[in-house]
Each structure stands twice: as C-alpha cells, then as structure tokens.
mmCIF file of C-alpha atoms in Angstrom:
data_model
loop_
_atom_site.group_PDB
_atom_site.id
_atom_site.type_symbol
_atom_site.label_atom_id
_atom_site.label_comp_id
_atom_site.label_asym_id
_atom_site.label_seq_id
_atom_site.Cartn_x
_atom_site.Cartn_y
_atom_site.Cartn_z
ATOM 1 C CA UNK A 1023 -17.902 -8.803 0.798
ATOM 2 C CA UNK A 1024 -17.515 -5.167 -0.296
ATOM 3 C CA UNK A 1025 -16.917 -4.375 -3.764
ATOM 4 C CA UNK A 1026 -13.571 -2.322 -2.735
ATOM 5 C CA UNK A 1027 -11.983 -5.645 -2.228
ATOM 6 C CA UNK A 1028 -12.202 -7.102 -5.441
ATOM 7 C CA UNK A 1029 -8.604 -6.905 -7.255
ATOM 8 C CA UNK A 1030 -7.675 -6.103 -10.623
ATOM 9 C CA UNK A 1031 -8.285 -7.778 -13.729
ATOM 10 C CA UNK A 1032 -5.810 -8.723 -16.534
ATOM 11 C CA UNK A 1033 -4.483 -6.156 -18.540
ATOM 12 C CA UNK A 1034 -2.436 -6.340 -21.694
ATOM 13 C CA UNK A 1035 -2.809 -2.341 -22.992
ATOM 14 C CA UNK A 1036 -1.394 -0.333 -20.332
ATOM 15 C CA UNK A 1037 -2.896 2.302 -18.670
ATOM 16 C CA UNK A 1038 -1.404 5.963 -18.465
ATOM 17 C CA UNK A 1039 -1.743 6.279 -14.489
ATOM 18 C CA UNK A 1040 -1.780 10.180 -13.937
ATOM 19 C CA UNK A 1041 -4.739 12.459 -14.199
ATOM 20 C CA UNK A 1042 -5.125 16.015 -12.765
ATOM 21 C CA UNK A 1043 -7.937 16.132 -9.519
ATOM 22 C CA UNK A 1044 -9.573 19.197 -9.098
ATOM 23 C CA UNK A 1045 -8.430 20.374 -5.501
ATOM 24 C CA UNK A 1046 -10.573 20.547 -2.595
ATOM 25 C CA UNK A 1047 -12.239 23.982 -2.120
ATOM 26 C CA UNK A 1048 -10.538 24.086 1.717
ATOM 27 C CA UNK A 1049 -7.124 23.053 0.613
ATOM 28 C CA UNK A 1050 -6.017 26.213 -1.178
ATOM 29 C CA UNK A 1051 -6.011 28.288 2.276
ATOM 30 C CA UNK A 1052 -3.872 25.780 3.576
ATOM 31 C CA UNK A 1053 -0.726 26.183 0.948
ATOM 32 C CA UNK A 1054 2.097 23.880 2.193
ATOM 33 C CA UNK A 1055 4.402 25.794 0.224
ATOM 34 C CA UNK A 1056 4.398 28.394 2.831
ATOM 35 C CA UNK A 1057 3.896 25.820 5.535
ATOM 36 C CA UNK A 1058 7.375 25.437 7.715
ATOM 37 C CA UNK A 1059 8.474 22.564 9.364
ATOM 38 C CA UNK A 1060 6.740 22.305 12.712
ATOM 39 C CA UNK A 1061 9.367 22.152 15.869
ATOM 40 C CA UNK A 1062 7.959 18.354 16.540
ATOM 41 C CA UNK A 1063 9.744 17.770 12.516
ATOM 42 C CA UNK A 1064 12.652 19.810 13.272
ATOM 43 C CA UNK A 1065 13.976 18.371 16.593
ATOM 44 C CA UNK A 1066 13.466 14.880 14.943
ATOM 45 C CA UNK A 1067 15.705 15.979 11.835
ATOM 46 C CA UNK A 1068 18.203 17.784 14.581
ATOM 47 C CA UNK A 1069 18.444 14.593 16.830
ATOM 48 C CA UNK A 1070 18.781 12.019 13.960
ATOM 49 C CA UNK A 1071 22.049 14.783 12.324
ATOM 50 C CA UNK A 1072 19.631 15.840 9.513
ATOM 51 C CA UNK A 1073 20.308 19.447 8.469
ATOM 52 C CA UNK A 1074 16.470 20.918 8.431
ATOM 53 C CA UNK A 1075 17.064 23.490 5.479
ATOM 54 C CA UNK A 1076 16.893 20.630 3.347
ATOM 55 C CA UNK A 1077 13.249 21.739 3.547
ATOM 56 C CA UNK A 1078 13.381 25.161 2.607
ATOM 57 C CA UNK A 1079 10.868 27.003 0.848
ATOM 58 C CA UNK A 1080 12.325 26.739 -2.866
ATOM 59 C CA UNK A 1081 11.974 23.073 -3.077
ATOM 60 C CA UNK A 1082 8.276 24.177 -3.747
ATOM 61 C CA UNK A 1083 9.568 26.227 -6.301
ATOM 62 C CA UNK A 1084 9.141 23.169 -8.978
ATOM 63 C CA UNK A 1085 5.748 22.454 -7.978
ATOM 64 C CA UNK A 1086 2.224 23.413 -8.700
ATOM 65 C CA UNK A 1087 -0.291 24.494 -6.183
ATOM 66 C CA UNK A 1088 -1.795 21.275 -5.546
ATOM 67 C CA UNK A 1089 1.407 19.376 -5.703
ATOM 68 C CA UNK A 1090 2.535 21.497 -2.998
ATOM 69 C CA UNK A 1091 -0.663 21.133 -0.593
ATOM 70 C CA UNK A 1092 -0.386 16.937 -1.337
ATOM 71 C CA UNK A 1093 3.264 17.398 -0.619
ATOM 72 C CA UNK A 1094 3.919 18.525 2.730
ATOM 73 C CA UNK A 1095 6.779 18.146 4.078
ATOM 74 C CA UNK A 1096 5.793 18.502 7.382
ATOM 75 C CA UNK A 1097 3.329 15.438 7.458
ATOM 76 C CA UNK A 1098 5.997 13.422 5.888
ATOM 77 C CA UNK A 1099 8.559 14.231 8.915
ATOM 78 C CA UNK A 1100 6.290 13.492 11.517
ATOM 79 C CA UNK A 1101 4.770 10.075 9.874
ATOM 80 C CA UNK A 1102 8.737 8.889 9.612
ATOM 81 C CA UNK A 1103 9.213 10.206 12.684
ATOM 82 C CA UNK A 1104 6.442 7.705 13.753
ATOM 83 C CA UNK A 1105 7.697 5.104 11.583
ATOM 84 C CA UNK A 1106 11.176 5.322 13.287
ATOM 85 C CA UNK A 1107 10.397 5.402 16.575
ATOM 86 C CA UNK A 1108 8.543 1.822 15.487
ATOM 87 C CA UNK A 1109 11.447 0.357 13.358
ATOM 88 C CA UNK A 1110 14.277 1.935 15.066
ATOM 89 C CA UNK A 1111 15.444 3.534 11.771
ATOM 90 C CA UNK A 1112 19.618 4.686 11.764
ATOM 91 C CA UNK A 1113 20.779 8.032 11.088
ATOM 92 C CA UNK A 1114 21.703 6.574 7.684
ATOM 93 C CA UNK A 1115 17.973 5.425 6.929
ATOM 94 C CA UNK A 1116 16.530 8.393 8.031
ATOM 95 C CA UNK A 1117 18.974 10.798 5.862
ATOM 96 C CA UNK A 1118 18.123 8.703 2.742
ATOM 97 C CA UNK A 1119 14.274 8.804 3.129
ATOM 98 C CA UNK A 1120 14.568 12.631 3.574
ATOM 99 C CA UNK A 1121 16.617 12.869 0.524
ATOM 100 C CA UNK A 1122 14.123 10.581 -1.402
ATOM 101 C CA UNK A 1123 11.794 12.753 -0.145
ATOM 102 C CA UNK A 1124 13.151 15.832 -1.298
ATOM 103 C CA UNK A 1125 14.323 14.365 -5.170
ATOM 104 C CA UNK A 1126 10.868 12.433 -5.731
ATOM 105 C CA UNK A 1127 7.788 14.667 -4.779
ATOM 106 C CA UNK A 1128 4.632 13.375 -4.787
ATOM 107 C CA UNK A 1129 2.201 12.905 -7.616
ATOM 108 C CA UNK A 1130 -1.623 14.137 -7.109
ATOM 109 C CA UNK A 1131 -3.354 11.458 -8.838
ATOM 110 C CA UNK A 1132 -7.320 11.730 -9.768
ATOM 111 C CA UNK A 1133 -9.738 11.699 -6.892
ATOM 112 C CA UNK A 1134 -12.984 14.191 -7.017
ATOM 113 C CA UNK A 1135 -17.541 -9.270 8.723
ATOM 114 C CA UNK A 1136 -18.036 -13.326 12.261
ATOM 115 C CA UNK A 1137 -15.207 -15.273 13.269
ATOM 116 C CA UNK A 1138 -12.393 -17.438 11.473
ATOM 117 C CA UNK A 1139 -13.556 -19.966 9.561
ATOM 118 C CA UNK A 1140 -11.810 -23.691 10.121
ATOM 119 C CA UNK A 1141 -10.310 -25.722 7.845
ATOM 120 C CA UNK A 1142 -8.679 -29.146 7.969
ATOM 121 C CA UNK A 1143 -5.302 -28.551 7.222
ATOM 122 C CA UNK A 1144 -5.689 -25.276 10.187
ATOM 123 C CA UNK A 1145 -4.280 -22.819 7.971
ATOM 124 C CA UNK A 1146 -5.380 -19.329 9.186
ATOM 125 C CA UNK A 1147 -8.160 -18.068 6.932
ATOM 126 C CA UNK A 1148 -10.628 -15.274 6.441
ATOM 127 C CA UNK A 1149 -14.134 -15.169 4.825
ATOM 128 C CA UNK A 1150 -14.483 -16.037 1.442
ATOM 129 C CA UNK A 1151 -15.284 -13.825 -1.360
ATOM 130 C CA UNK A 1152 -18.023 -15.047 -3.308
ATOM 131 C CA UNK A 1153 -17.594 -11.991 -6.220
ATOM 132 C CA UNK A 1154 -14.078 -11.733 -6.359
ATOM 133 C CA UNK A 1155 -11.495 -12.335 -9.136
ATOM 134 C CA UNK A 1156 -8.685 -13.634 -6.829
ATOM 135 C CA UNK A 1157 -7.273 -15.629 -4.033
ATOM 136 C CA UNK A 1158 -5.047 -14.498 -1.409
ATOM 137 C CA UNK A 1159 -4.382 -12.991 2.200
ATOM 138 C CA UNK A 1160 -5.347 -10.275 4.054
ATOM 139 C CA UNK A 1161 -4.928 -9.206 7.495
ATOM 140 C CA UNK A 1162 -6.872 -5.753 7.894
ATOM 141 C CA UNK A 1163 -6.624 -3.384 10.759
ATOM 142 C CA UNK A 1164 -9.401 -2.139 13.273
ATOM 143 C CA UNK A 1165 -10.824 1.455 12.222
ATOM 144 C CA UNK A 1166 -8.856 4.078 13.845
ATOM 145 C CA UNK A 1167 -5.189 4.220 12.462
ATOM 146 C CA UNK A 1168 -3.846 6.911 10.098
ATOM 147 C CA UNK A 1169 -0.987 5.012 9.262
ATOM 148 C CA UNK A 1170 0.775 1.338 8.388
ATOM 149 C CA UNK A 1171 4.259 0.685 7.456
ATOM 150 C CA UNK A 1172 5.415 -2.788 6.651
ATOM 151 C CA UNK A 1173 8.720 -4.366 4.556
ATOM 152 C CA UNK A 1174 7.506 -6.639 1.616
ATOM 153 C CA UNK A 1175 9.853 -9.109 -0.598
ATOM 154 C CA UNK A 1176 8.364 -9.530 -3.671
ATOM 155 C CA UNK A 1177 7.335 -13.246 -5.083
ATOM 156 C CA UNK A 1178 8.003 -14.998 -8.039
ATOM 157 C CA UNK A 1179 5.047 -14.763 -10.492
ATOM 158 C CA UNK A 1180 4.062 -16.754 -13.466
ATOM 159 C CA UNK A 1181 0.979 -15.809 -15.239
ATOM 160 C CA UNK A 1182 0.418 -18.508 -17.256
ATOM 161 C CA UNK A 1183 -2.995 -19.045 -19.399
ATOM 162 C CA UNK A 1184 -2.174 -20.673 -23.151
ATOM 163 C CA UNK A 1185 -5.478 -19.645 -23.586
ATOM 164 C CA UNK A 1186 -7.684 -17.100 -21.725
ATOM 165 C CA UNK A 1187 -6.855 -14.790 -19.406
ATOM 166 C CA UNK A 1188 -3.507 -14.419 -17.717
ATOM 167 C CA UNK A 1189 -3.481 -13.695 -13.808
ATOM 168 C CA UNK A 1190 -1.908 -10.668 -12.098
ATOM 169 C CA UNK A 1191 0.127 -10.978 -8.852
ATOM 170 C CA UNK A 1192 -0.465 -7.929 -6.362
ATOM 171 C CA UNK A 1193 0.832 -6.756 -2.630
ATOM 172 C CA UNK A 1194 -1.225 -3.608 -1.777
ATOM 173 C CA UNK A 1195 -3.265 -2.080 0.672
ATOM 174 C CA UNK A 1196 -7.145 -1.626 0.832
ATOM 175 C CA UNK A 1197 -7.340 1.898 2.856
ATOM 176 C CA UNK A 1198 -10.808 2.512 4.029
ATOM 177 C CA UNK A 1199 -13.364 4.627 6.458
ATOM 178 C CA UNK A 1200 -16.568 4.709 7.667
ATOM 179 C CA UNK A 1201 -18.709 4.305 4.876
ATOM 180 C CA UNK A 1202 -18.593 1.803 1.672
ATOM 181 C CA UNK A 1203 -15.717 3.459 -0.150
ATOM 182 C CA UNK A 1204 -12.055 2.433 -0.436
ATOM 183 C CA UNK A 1205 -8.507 2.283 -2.599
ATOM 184 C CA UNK A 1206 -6.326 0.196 -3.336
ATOM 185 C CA UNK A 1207 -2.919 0.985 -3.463
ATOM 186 C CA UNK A 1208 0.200 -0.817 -3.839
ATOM 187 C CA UNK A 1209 2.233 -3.217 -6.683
ATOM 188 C CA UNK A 1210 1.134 -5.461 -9.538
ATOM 189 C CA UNK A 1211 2.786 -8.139 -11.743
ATOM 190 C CA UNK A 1212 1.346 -7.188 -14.794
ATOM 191 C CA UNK A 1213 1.547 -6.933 -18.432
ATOM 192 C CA UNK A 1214 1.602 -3.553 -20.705
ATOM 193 C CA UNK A 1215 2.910 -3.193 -24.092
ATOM 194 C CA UNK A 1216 3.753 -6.410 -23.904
ATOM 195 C CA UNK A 1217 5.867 -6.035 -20.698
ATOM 196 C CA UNK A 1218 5.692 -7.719 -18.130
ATOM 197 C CA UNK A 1219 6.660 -6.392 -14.609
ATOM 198 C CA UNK A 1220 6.015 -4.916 -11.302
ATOM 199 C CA UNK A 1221 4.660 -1.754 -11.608
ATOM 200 C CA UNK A 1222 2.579 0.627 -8.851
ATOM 201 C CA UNK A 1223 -0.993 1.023 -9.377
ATOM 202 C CA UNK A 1224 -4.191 2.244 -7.187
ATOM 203 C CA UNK A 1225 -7.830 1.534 -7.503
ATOM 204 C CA UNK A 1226 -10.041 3.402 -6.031
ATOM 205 C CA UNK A 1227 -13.693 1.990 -5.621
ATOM 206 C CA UNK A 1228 -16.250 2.700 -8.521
ATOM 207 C CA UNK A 1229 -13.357 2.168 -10.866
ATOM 208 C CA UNK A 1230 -13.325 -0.128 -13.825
ATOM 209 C CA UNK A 1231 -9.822 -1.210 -13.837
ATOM 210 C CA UNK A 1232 -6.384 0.352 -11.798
ATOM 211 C CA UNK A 1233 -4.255 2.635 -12.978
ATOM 212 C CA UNK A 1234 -0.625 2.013 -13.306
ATOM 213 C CA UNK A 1235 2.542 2.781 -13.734
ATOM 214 C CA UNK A 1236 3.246 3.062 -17.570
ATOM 215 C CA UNK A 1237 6.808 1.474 -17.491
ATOM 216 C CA UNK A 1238 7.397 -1.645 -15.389
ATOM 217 C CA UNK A 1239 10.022 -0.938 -12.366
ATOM 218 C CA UNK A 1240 12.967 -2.768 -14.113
ATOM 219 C CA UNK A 1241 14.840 -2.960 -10.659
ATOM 220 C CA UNK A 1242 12.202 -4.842 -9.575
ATOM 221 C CA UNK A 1243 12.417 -8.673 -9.498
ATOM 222 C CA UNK A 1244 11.704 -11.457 -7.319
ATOM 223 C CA UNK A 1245 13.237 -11.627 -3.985
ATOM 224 C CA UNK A 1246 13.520 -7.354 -4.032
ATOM 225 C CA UNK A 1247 12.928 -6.093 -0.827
ATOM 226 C CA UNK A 1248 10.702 -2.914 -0.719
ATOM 227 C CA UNK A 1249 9.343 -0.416 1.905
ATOM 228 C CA UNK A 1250 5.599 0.270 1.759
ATOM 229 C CA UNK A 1251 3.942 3.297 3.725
ATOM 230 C CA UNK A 1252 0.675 4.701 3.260
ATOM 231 C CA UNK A 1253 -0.441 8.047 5.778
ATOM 232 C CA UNK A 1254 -3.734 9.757 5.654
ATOM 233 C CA UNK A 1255 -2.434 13.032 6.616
ATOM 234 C CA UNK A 1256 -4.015 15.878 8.468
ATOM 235 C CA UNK A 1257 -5.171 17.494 5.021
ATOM 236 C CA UNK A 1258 -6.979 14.130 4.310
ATOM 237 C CA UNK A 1259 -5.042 13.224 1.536
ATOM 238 C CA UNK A 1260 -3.450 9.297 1.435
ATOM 239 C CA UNK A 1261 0.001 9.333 0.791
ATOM 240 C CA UNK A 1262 1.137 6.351 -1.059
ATOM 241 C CA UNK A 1263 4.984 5.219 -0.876
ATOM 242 C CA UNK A 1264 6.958 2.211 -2.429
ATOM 243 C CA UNK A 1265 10.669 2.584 -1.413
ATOM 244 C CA UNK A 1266 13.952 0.292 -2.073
ATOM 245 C CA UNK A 1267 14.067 -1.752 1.465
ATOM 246 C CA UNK A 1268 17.791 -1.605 1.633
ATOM 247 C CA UNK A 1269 17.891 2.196 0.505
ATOM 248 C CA UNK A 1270 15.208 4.373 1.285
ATOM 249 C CA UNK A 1271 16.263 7.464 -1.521
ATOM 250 C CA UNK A 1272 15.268 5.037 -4.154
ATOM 251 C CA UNK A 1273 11.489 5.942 -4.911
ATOM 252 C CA UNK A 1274 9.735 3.540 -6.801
ATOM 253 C CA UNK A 1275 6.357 4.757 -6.410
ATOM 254 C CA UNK A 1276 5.072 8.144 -4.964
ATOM 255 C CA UNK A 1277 1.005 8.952 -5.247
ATOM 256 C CA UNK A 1278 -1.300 11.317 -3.169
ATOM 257 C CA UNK A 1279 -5.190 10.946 -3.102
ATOM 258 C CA UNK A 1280 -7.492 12.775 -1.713
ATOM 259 C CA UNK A 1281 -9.731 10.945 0.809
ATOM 260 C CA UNK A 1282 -11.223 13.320 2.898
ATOM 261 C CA UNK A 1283 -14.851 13.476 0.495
ATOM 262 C CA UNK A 1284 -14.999 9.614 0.680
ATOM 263 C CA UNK A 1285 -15.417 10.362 4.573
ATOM 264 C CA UNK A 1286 -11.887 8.868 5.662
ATOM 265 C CA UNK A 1287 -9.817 10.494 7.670
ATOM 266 C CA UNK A 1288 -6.500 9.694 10.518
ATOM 267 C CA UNK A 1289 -9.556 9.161 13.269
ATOM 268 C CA UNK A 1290 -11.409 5.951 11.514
ATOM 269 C CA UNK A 1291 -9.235 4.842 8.721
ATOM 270 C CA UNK A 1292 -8.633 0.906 8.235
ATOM 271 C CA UNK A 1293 -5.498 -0.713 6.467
ATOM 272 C CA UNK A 1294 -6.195 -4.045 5.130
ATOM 273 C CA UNK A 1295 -2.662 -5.368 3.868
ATOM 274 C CA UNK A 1296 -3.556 -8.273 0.845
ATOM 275 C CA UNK A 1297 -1.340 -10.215 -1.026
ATOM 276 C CA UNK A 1298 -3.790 -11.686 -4.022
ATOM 277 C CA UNK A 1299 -3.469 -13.550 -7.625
ATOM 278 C CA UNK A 1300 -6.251 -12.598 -10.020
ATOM 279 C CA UNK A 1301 -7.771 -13.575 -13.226
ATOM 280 C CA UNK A 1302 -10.304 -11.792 -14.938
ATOM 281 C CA UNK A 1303 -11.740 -14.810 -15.986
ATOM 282 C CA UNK A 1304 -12.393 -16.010 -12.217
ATOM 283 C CA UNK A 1305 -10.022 -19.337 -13.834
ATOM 284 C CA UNK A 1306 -8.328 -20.666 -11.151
ATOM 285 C CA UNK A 1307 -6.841 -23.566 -12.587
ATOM 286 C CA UNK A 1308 -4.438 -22.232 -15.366
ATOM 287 C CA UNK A 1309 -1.171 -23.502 -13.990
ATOM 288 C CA UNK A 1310 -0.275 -19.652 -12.974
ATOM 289 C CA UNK A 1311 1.036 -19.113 -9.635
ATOM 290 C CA UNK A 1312 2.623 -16.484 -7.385
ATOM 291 C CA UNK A 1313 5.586 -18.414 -4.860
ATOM 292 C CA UNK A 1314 6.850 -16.674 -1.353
ATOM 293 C CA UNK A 1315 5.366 -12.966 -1.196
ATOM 294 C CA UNK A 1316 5.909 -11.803 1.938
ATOM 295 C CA UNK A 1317 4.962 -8.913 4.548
ATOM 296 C CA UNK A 1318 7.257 -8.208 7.667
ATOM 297 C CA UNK A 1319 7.401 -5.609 10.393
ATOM 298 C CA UNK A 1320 3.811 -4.263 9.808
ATOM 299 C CA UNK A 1321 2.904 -1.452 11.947
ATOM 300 C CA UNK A 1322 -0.091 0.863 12.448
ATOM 301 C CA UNK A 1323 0.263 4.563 13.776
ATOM 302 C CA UNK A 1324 -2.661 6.134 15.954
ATOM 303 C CA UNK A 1325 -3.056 9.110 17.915
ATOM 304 C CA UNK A 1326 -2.615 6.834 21.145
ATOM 305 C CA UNK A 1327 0.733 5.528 19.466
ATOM 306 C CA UNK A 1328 2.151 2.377 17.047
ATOM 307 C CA UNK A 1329 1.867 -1.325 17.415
ATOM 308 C CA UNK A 1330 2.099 -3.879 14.920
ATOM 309 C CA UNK A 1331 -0.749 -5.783 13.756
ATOM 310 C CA UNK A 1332 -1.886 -8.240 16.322
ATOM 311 C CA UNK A 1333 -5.374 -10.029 17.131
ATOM 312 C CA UNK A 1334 -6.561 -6.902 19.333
ATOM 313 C CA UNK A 1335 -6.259 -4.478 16.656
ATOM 314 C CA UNK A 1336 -7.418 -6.464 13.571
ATOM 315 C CA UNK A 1337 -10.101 -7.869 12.544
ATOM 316 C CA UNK A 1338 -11.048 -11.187 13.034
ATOM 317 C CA UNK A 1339 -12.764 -12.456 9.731
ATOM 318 C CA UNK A 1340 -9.921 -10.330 7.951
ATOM 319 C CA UNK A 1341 -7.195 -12.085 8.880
ATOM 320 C CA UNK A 1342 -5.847 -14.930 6.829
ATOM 321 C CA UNK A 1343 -6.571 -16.605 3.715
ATOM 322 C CA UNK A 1344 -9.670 -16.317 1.435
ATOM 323 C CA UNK A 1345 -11.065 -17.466 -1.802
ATOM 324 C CA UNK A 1346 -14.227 -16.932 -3.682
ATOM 325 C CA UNK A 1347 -15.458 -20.547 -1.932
ATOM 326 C CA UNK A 1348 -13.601 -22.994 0.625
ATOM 327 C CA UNK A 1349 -12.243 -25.473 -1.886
ATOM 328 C CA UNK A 1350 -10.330 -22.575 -3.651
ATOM 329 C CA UNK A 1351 -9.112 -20.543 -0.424
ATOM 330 C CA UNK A 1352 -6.931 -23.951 0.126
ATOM 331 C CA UNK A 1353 -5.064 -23.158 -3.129
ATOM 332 C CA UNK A 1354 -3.589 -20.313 -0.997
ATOM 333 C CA UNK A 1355 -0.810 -21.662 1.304
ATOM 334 C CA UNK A 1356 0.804 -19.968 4.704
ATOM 335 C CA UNK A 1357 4.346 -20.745 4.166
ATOM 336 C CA UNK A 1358 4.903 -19.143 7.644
ATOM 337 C CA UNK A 1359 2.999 -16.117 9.672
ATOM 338 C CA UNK A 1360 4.000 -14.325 12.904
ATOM 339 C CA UNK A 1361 0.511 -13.269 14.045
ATOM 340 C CA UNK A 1362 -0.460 -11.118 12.269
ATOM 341 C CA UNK A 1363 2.223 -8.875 11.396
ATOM 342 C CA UNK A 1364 4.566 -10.811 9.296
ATOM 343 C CA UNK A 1365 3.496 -13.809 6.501
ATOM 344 C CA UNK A 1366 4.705 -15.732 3.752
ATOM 345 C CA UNK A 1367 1.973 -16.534 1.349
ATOM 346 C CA UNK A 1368 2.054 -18.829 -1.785
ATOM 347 C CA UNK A 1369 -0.721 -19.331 -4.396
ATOM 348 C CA UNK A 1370 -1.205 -21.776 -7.253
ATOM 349 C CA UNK A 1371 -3.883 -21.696 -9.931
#
C-alpha cells in the first residue's frame, strides 16, 4: 500500500488552504495570458453558440503571472470539449461551465498491486490497507489518462465519537504517475471552527494533514449533486474542479497544482476515484457512519480518446472495497455498482 493513499485525519482547527508555489523555471516563457484560444477551442465554442471573446485577453487582466500560466483557458476548452463529447453536454451546460470558468479562475495552490480478493457475501473488493486510517472504495484507472470526469451525490455523514476522535467522510481523487508520489484532491465532511461541513481539500504526498477550504460550502448537503473534473494539462499542472451538477457556473472548488516535478504528466497519469471514512484514531467502531455516496458517469480522457472506467482500463486489485484487514473491509457495503464506472457505497463504524 503506498503512503499516498492514506486519507486524512480528524481535524477540529481548520486549516487556511492557500499558499503561494514558486513557479516552474519553464513556465514563465509560456505566459497564457498572451496565449489565444487555439482553432480546436474556438470551433467547439462556435458549434455549441458560445461567443469566443468571452476569452479575451483582459480577463487576465485580474490575475498574476502564475495565476495566468495555471489558468489557461485554452486547456480548459479543449478538456470540456473532451468531457462533452463523453457526456453529451447541451448548449446550456456548456455556456454555464464557460461562464463559471470565466467568474471563478483558478487558484495556484503550494506545490515546489494481484487480483480481487473474495469474500463471502461477493461484494467487489480491493486489497486491504494495512496502514491506513479509513475504509472505503476505490476504483483506480490504468496509467495513461490525463483526464477523469465523473457526477458524485454527496452522502449523509455522521461523525460520531463521545469520546476520541471523530471520523471524516471524503469523495476525492488520488492522481498519480510513474514514481511513488501522488495528491489527493476532492471533498471532505469535516469540522473547523467548530463547523461542520463539506469543504474542498487536497493532499499531496509527504504532507502531514490536507488543506482545506476555510469555510464549509453551505450549499452543500446530503443528496447535492456535484461535478468533479481533474486535467493534467499540457503545462503539467492538475487542474482541480468541484462544480454544482445541475448548474455548471456554480464553482465550489477551483485549485491548480503543479505536477510536472513529481514526474506526472497527460502520458502516464492514474486517477484512482475513492470514497473513504477516516478516523485518526484507526477506531472503527464509534457508531459514525457515511450512508449512499455515490459516483456516476466516470470517464477517463487519453490521447487515443474517452471511455468510462471499465475492467480493461482499471486496475484489478483497485477496484472495490478495502479496509485496513478483511473483517473491517465488510463494514463497507456496495449498495449498487455498474462496473466500474458508477457505485453506491455505504460505511458504518
């Protein structure tokens, strides 16, 4: 089990998420503020009715350098022209992403497995995770695709623990390369200031704890329908994106990272899509539980084209649930799955 996949602990103080990354040497010779849409981006916009000066040049003018480079407007047409072409997106969804787009920019965040194991019941499982601090479901992609899209509907959490620690719930990402290194990215149940919420977060490995949002999402609540899509553009950062479901110009959650000095990039990146419950205390027997959190639609974007996650493009021993031993990975339960792009995962402490 790689460390990358451990989850996050309990957290009661918030953390501030944002810190300044120093930019990579390359990336200031490659200033998307002065980088036009490509022809690819504007016959999209043209065909779909979207007026391409949307995207001109003084929507930069708000931004600093780096912003700008993470922030390229370019990438982002092409990866929802991608996405569209695999969800068969309206005109109407495709105006409102480009408008969310355009009102939320990006935020530059800091950045310098053998076969499925059986059980009695047959649920579809994974390998256990001996280290871990949580119990959940993963399905994780072959290496290879820059890109995976996928619909989530957030559970009902309780986080329980009269005493101890409570548990977080979390639907996220694990976005990976060739080597040991990876991030997590995607929504927690959490506490902060006393708070409790869903809030975006990333971890990135080596990290003590995530980073989140400050403020809970208030809109948030159990049963919300959100978009996820995370793209390792062509300037190797990971663009991370938490959108309403129902109306893509509601931005919940916006982060870039840069990847390209942890040695992934859009030729070998892996997506491993997790929904988890954690306690810090590895204590999972506290009554706390997370009901009906569910994936849907999840696609992955190569060079070669988009498919949604199946058998031949995942990997084996990464797809279902896990725990930190057998007897626990049966407190996870598969409501429902359609193999292995869509599930509906419950988990009881």
């Amino acid at each position: 089990m790689k460390k990358f996949f451990r989850k996050a602990t309990a957290i009661v103080a918030t953390v501030t998420m944002l810190a300044t990354m120093t930019t990579p040497a390359f990336a200031a010779e490659n200033n998307a503020a002065s980088e036009p849409l490509s022809n690819e981006a504007v016959a999209f916009l043209q065909e779909h009715g979207v007026d391409p000066s949307i995207f001109e040049v003084s929507a930069y003018a708000l931004m600093d350098e780096e912003t700008a480079i993470a922030n390229s407007y370019n990438e982002s047409v092409l990866a929802l022209k991608d996405a569209t072409e695999a969800n068969n997106f309206t005109d109407e969804q495709i105006q409102k992403y480009v408008d969310g787009l355009i009102s939320t920019p990006t935020t530059v965040v800091s950045g310098n497995e053998s076969g499925i194991e059986p059980y009695a019941d047959n649920q579809p499982s994974a390998d256990n995770r001996e280290k871990d601090d949580g119990i959940g479901y993963e399905v994780k992609s072959n290496s290879g695709y820059y890109q995976e899209t996928a619909y989530a509907t957030l559970p009902s959490v309780y986080r329980a623990a009269s005493t101890g620690s409570h548990s977080d719930g979390y639907l996220f990402y694990t976005v990976s390369g060739s080597g040991n290194w990876g991030i997590d990215v995607g929504l927690a149940y959490c506490s902060g200031k006393n708070i409790e919420g869903w809030r975006g977060f990333y971890l990135p490995e080596g990290a003590i704890r995530p980073e989140y949002q400050e403020q809970p999402i208030t809109s948030l609540k159990a049963g919300s329908l959100v978009y996820f899509t995370g793209v390792i553009e062509t300037n190797n950062y990971l663009r991370f994106r938490v959108l309403d479901g129902n109306n893509f110009n509601t931005v919940y959650y916006d982060i870039s990272y840069y990847v390209g000095d942890h040695s992934i990039y859009r030729t070998n990146a892996a997506f491993n899509r997790q929904i988890t419950l954690c306690n810090a205390a590895k204590n999972f027997n506290t009554g706390a539980y997370l009901r009906n959190g569910q994936f849907s639609d999840a696609y992955i974007y190569s060079s070669s084209g988009y498919s949604k996650t199946i058998a031949s493009n995942t990997v084996s021993n990464h797809r279902g649930r896990f725990g930190t031993n057998s007897d626990n990975a049966k407190q996870v339960t598969v409501n429902s799955y359609d193999p292995w792009y869509a599930e509906n995962i419950s988990i009881k402490f």
